[in-house]
GROMACS .gro file of C-alpha atoms in nm:
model
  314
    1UNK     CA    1  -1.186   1.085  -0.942
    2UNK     CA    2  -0.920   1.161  -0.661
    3UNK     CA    3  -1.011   1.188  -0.252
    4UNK     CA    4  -0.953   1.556  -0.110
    5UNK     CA    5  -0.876   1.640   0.265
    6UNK     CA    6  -0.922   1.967   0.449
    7UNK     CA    7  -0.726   1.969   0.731
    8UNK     CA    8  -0.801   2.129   1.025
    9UNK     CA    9  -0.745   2.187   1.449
   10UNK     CA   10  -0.999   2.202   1.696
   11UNK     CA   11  -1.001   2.344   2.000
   12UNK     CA   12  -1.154   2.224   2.355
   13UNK     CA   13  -1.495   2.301   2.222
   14UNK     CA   14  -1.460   2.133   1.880
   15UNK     CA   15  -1.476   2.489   1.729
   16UNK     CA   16  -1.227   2.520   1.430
   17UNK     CA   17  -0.914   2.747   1.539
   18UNK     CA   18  -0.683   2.707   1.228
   19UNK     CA   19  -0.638   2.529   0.880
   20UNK     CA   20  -0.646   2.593   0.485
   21UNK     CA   21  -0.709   2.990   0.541
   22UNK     CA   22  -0.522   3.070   0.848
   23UNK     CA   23  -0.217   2.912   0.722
   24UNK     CA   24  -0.274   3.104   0.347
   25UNK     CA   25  -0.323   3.432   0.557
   26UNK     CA   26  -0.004   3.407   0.782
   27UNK     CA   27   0.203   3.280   0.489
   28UNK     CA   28   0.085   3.602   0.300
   29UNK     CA   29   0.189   3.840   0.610
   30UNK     CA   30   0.525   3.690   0.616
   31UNK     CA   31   0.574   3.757   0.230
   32UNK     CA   32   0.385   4.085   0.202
   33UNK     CA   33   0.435   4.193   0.541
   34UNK     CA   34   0.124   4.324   0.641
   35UNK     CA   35  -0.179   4.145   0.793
   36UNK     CA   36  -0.396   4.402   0.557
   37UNK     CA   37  -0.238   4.351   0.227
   38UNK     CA   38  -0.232   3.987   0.289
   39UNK     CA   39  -0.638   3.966   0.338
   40UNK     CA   40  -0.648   4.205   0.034
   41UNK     CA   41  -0.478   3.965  -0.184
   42UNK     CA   42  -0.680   3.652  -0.069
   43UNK     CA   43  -1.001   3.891  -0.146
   44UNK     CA   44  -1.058   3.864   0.271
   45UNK     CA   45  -1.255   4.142   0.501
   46UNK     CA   46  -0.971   4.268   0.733
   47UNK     CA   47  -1.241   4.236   0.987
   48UNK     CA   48  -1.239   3.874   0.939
   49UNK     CA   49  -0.885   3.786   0.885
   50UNK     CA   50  -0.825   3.979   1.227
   51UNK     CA   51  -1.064   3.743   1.396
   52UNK     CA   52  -0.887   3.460   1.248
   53UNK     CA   53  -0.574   3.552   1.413
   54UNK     CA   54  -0.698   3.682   1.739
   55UNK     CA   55  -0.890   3.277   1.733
   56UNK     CA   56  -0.603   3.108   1.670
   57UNK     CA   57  -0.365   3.303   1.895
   58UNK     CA   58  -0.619   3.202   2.197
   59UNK     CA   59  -0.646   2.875   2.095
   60UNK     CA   60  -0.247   2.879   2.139
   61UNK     CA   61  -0.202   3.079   2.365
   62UNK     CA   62   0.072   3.282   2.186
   63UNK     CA   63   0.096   3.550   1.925
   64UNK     CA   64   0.116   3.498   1.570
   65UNK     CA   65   0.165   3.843   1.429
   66UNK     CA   66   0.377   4.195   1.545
   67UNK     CA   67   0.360   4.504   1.485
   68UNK     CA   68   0.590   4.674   1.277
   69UNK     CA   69   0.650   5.068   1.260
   70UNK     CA   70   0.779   5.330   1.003
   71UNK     CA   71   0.937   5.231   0.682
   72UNK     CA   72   0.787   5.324   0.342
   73UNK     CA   73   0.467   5.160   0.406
   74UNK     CA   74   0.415   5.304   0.743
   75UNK     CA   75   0.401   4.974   0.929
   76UNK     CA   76   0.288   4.668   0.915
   77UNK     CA   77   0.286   4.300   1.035
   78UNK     CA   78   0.537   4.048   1.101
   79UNK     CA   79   0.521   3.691   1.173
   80UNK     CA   80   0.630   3.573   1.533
   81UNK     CA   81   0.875   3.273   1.563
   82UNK     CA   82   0.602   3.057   1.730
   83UNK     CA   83   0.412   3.177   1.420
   84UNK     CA   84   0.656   3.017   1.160
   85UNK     CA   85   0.694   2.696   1.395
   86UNK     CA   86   0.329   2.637   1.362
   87UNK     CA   87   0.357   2.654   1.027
   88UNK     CA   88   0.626   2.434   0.944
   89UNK     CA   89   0.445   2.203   1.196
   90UNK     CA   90   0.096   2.238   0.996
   91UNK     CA   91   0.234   2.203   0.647
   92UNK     CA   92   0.411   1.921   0.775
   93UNK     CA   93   0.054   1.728   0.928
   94UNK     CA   94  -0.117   1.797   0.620
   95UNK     CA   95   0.163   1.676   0.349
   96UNK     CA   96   0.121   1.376   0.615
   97UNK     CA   97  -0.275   1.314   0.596
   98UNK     CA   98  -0.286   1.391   0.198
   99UNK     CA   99  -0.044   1.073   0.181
  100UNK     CA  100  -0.225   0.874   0.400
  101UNK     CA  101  -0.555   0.938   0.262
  102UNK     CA  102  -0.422   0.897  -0.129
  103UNK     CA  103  -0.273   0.560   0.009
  104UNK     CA  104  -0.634   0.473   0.183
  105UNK     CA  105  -0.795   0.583  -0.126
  106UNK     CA  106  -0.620   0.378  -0.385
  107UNK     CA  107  -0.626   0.046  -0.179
  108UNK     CA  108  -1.025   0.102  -0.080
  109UNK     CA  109  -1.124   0.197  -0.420
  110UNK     CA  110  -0.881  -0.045  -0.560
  111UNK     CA  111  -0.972  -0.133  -0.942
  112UNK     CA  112  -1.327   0.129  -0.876
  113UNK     CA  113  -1.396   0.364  -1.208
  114UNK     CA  114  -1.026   0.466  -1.273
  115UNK     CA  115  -0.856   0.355  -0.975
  116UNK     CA  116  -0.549   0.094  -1.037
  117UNK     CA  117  -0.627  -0.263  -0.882
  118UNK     CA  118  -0.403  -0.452  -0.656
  119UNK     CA  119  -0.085  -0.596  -0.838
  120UNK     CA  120  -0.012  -0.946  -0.756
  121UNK     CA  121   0.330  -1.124  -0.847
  122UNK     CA  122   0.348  -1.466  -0.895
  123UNK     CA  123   0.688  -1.624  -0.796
  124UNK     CA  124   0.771  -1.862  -1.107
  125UNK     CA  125   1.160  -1.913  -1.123
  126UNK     CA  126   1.253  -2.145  -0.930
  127UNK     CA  127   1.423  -2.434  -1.076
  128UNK     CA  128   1.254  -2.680  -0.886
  129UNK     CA  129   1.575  -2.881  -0.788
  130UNK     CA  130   1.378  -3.168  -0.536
  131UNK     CA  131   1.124  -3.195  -0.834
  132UNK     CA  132   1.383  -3.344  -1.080
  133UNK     CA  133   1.377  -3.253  -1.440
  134UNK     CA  134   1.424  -2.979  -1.671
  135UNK     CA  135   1.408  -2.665  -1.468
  136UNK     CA  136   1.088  -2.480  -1.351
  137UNK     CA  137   0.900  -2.842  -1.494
  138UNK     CA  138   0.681  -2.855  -1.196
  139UNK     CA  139   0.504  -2.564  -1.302
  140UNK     CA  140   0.396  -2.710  -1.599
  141UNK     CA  141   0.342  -3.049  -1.464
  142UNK     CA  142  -0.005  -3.133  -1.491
  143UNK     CA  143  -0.231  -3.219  -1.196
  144UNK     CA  144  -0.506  -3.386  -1.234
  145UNK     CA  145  -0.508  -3.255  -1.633
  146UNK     CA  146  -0.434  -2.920  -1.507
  147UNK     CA  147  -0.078  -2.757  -1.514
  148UNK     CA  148   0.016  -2.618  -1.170
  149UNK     CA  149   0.128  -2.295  -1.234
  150UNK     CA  150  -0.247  -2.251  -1.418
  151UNK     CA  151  -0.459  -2.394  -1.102
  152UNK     CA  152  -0.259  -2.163  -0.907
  153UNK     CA  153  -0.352  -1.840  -1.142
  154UNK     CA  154  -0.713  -1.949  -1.161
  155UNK     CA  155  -0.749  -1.854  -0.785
  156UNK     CA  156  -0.629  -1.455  -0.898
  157UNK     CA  157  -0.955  -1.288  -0.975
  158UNK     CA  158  -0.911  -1.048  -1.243
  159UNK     CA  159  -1.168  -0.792  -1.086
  160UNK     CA  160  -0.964  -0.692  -0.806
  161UNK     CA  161  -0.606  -0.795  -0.911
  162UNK     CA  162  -0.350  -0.746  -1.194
  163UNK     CA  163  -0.148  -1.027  -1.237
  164UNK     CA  164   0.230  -1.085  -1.369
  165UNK     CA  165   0.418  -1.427  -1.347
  166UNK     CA  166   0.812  -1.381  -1.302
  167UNK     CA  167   0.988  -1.691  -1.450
  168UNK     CA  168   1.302  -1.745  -1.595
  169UNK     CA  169   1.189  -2.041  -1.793
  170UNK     CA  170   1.047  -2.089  -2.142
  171UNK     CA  171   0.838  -2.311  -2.055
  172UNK     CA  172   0.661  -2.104  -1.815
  173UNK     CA  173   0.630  -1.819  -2.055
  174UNK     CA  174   0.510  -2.091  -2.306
  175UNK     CA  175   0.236  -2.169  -2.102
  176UNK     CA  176   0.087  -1.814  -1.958
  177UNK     CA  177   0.124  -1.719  -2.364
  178UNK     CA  178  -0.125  -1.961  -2.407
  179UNK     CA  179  -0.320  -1.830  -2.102
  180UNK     CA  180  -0.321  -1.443  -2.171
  181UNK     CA  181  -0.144  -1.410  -1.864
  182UNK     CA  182   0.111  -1.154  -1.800
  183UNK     CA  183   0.464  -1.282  -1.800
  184UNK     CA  184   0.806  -1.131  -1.743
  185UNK     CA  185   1.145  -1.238  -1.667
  186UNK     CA  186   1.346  -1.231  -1.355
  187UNK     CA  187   1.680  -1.051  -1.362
  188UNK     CA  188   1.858  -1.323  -1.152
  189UNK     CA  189   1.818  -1.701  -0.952
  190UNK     CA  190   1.689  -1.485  -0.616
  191UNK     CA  191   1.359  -1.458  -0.450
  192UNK     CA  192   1.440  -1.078  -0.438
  193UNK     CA  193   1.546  -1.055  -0.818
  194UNK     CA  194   1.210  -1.213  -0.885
  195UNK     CA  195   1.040  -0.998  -0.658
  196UNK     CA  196   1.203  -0.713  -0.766
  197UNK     CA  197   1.077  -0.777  -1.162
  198UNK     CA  198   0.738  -0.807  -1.052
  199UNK     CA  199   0.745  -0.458  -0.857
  200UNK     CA  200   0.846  -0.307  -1.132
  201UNK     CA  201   0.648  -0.466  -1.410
  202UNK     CA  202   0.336  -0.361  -1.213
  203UNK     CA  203   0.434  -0.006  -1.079
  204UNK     CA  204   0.297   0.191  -0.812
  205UNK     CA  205  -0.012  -0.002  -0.650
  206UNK     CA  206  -0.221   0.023  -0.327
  207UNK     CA  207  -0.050  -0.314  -0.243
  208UNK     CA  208   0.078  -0.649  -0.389
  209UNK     CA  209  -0.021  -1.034  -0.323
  210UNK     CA  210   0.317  -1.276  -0.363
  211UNK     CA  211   0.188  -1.578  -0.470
  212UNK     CA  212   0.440  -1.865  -0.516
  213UNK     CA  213   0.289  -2.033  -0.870
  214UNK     CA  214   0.303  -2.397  -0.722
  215UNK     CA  215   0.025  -2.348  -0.481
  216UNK     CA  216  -0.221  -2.495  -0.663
  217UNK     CA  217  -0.494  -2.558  -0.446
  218UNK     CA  218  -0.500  -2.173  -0.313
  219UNK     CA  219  -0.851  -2.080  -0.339
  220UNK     CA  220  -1.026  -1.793  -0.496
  221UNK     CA  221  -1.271  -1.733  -0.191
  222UNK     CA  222  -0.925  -1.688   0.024
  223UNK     CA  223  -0.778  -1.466  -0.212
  224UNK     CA  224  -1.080  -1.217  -0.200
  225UNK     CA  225  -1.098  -1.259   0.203
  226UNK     CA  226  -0.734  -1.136   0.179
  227UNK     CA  227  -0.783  -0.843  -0.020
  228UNK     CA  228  -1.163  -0.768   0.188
  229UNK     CA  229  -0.923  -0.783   0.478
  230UNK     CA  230  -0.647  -0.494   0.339
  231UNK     CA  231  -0.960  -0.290   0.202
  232UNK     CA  232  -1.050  -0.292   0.568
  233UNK     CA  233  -0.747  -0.191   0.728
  234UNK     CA  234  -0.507  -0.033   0.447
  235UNK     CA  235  -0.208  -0.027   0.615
  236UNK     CA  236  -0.235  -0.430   0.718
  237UNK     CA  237   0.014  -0.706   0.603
  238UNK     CA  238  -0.234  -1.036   0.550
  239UNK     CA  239  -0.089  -1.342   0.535
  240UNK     CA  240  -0.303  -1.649   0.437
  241UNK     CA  241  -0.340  -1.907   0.765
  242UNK     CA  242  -0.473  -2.229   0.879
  243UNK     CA  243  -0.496  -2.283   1.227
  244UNK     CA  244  -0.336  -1.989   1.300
  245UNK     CA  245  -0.009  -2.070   1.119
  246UNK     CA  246   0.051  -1.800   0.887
  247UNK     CA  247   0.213  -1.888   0.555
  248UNK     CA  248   0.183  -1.760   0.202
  249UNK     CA  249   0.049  -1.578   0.011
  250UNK     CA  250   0.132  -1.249   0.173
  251UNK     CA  251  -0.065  -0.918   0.095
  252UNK     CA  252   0.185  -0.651   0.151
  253UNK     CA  253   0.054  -0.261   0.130
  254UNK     CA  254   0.180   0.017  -0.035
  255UNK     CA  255   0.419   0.166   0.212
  256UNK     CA  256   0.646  -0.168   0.231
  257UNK     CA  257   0.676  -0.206  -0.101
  258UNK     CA  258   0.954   0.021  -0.133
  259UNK     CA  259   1.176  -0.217   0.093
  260UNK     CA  260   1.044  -0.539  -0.026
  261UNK     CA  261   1.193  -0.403  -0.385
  262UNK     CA  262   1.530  -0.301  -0.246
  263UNK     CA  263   1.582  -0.700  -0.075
  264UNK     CA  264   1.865  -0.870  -0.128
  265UNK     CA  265   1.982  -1.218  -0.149
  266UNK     CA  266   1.731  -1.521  -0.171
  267UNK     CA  267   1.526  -1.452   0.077
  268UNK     CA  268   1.152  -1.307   0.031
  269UNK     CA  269   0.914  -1.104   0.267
  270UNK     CA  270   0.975  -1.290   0.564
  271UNK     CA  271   1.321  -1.117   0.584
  272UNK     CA  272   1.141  -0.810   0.612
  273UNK     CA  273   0.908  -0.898   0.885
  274UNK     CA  274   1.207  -1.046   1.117
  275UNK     CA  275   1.285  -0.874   1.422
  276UNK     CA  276   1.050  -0.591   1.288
  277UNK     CA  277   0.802  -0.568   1.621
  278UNK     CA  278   0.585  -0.285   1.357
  279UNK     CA  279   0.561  -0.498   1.098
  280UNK     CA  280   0.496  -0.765   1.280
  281UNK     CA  281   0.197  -0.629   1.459
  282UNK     CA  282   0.035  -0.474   1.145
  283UNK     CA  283   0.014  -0.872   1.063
  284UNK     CA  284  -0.369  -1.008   0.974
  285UNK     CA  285  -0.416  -1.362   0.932
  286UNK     CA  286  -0.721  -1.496   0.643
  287UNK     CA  287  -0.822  -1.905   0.755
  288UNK     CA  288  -0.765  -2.105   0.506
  289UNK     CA  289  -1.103  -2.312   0.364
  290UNK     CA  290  -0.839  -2.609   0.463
  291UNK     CA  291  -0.468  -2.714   0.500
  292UNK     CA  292  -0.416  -2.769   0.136
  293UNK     CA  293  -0.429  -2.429   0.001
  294UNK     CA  294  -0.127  -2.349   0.177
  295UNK     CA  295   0.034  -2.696   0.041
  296UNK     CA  296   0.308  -2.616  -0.238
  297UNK     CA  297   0.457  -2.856  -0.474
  298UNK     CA  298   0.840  -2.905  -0.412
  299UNK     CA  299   0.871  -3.282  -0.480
  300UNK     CA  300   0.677  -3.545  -0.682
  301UNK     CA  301   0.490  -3.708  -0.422
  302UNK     CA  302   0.390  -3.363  -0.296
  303UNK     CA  303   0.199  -3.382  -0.632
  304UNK     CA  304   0.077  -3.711  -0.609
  305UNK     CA  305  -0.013  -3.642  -0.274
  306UNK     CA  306  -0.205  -3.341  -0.402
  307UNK     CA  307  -0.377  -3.589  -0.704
  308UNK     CA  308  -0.508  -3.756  -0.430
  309UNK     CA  309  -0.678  -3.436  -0.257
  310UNK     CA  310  -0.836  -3.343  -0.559
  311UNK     CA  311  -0.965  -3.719  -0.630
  312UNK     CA  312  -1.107  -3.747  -0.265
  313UNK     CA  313  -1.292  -3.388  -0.321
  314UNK     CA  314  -1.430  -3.499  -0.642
   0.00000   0.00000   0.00000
């Protein structure tokens, strides 16, 4: 399946003055040089590709086509410089809308019939210095019986995302072997190495959810709000919430994923978003079901602390 898109302008009256066949027919006149050989070739009534013409150079209010006399063929047609400005200008819109409707399409019909789903990368190589221990340890630390890194990929649902974990640890890829999960590793110590592995693991997708892998109380209900919200309004950046305090995960769409890939340095998404006013208002907050699915685990007693949640919710 793939979307299609007929572009066209209206005049005052919502009549159709040019698109698809009025831009064929000049571009024929131009190569051929004759209004009548170009309907010929496009199997066209001369009748009718005069009317087109005549419509659209109303509609403008300038000509599209001269006159030309003598020469082998005895006359003929030539395009006017508005005429080749309006083309440029139409090829131009349409290249435009085709994008924006293949983008639409892929992140509204994300993961329908043969449609790619979402990507999501899950940030997994830090060493988790405050957390003490053998690097990237807290992601395998168990809470409540539970590893962290695996409450945190429960909340991914496979339906509308595909997953990879970027670690740089053995232990991490130890324990999403023993999960099925997806698991690659990160070039380098930065946020935008890491970042930068995931893009490419996943290739070109309607969007991508960053999920840092020690939030393990993110919940799945807030993950599908998030992606409900970017089916809604594809071009959105959706940031999980509570209270109105945006934090992570982020849902970025397609067209930033370019320059989230080329970041450099430590620094994630955020960097992107600072002191860009566009960005910034394309941003959709999700409400958290509470405070702790935004909690992440940088120390012990942020764990413990978290072993108590779960105990008072059980």
């Amino acid at each position: 399946m793939r979307p299609d898109l007929r572009a066209y302008l209206l005049g005052d009256d919502g009549r159709r003055v040019f698109g698809p066949g009025p831009v064929d027919l000049l571009e024929r006149v131009g190569e051929l040089g004759s209004l009548r050989a170009a309907a010929i070739e496009m199997g066209m009534a001369y009748t009718k590709a005069t009317r087109l013409v005549r419509d659209a150079e109303s509609a403008f209010g300038f000509r599209l086509t001269q006159r030309t006399v003598g020469g082998s063929g005895g006359g003929g047609s030539r395009l006017t410089p508005e005429a080749l400005d309006l083309i440029e200008r139409y090829r131009s819109f349409e290249r435009t809308s085709r994008w924006a409707l293949g983008a639409a399409y892929a992140t509204c019909f994300s993961g329908f019939r043969d449609v790619p789903r979402l990507g999501c990368v899950v940030m997994a190589s830090g060493a988790g210095e405050r957390f003490g221990g053998a690097a990237g340890e807290k992601l395998v630390a168990p809470l409540a019986g539970v590893p962290v890194l695996e409450r945190t990929l429960r909340a991914l649902p496979a339906d509308l995302l595909d997953v990879v974990v970027v670690t740089r640890w053995d232990e991490v890829e130890g324990l999403c072997d023993r999960l099925g999960a997806r698991c690659v590793r990160a070039e380098g110590p930065l946020k935008s190495d890491t970042m930068r592995a995931g893009l490419a693991a996943l290739g070109e997708r309607a969007g991508c959810l960053f999920v840092t892998g020690d939030q393990p109380l993110l919940g799945e209900g807030s993950v599908r709000a998030m992606v409900g919200a970017l089916t809604h309004e594809p071009t959105a950046i959706v940031r999980l919430a509570w209270r109105g305090r945006a934090g992570n995960p982020v849902l970025w769409p397609s067209d930033t994923l370019g320059a989230l890939a080329h970041l450099d340095g430590d620094v994630g998404g955020r960097a992107l978003l600072a002191g860009h006013a566009e960005l910034e208002g394309r941003v959709r907050t999700i409400e958290a079901s509470d405070e702790w699915e935004l909690a992440d685990v940088d120390t012990r007693d942020d764990l413990a602390r978290l072993e108590a949640v779960l105990a008072d919710r059980t």
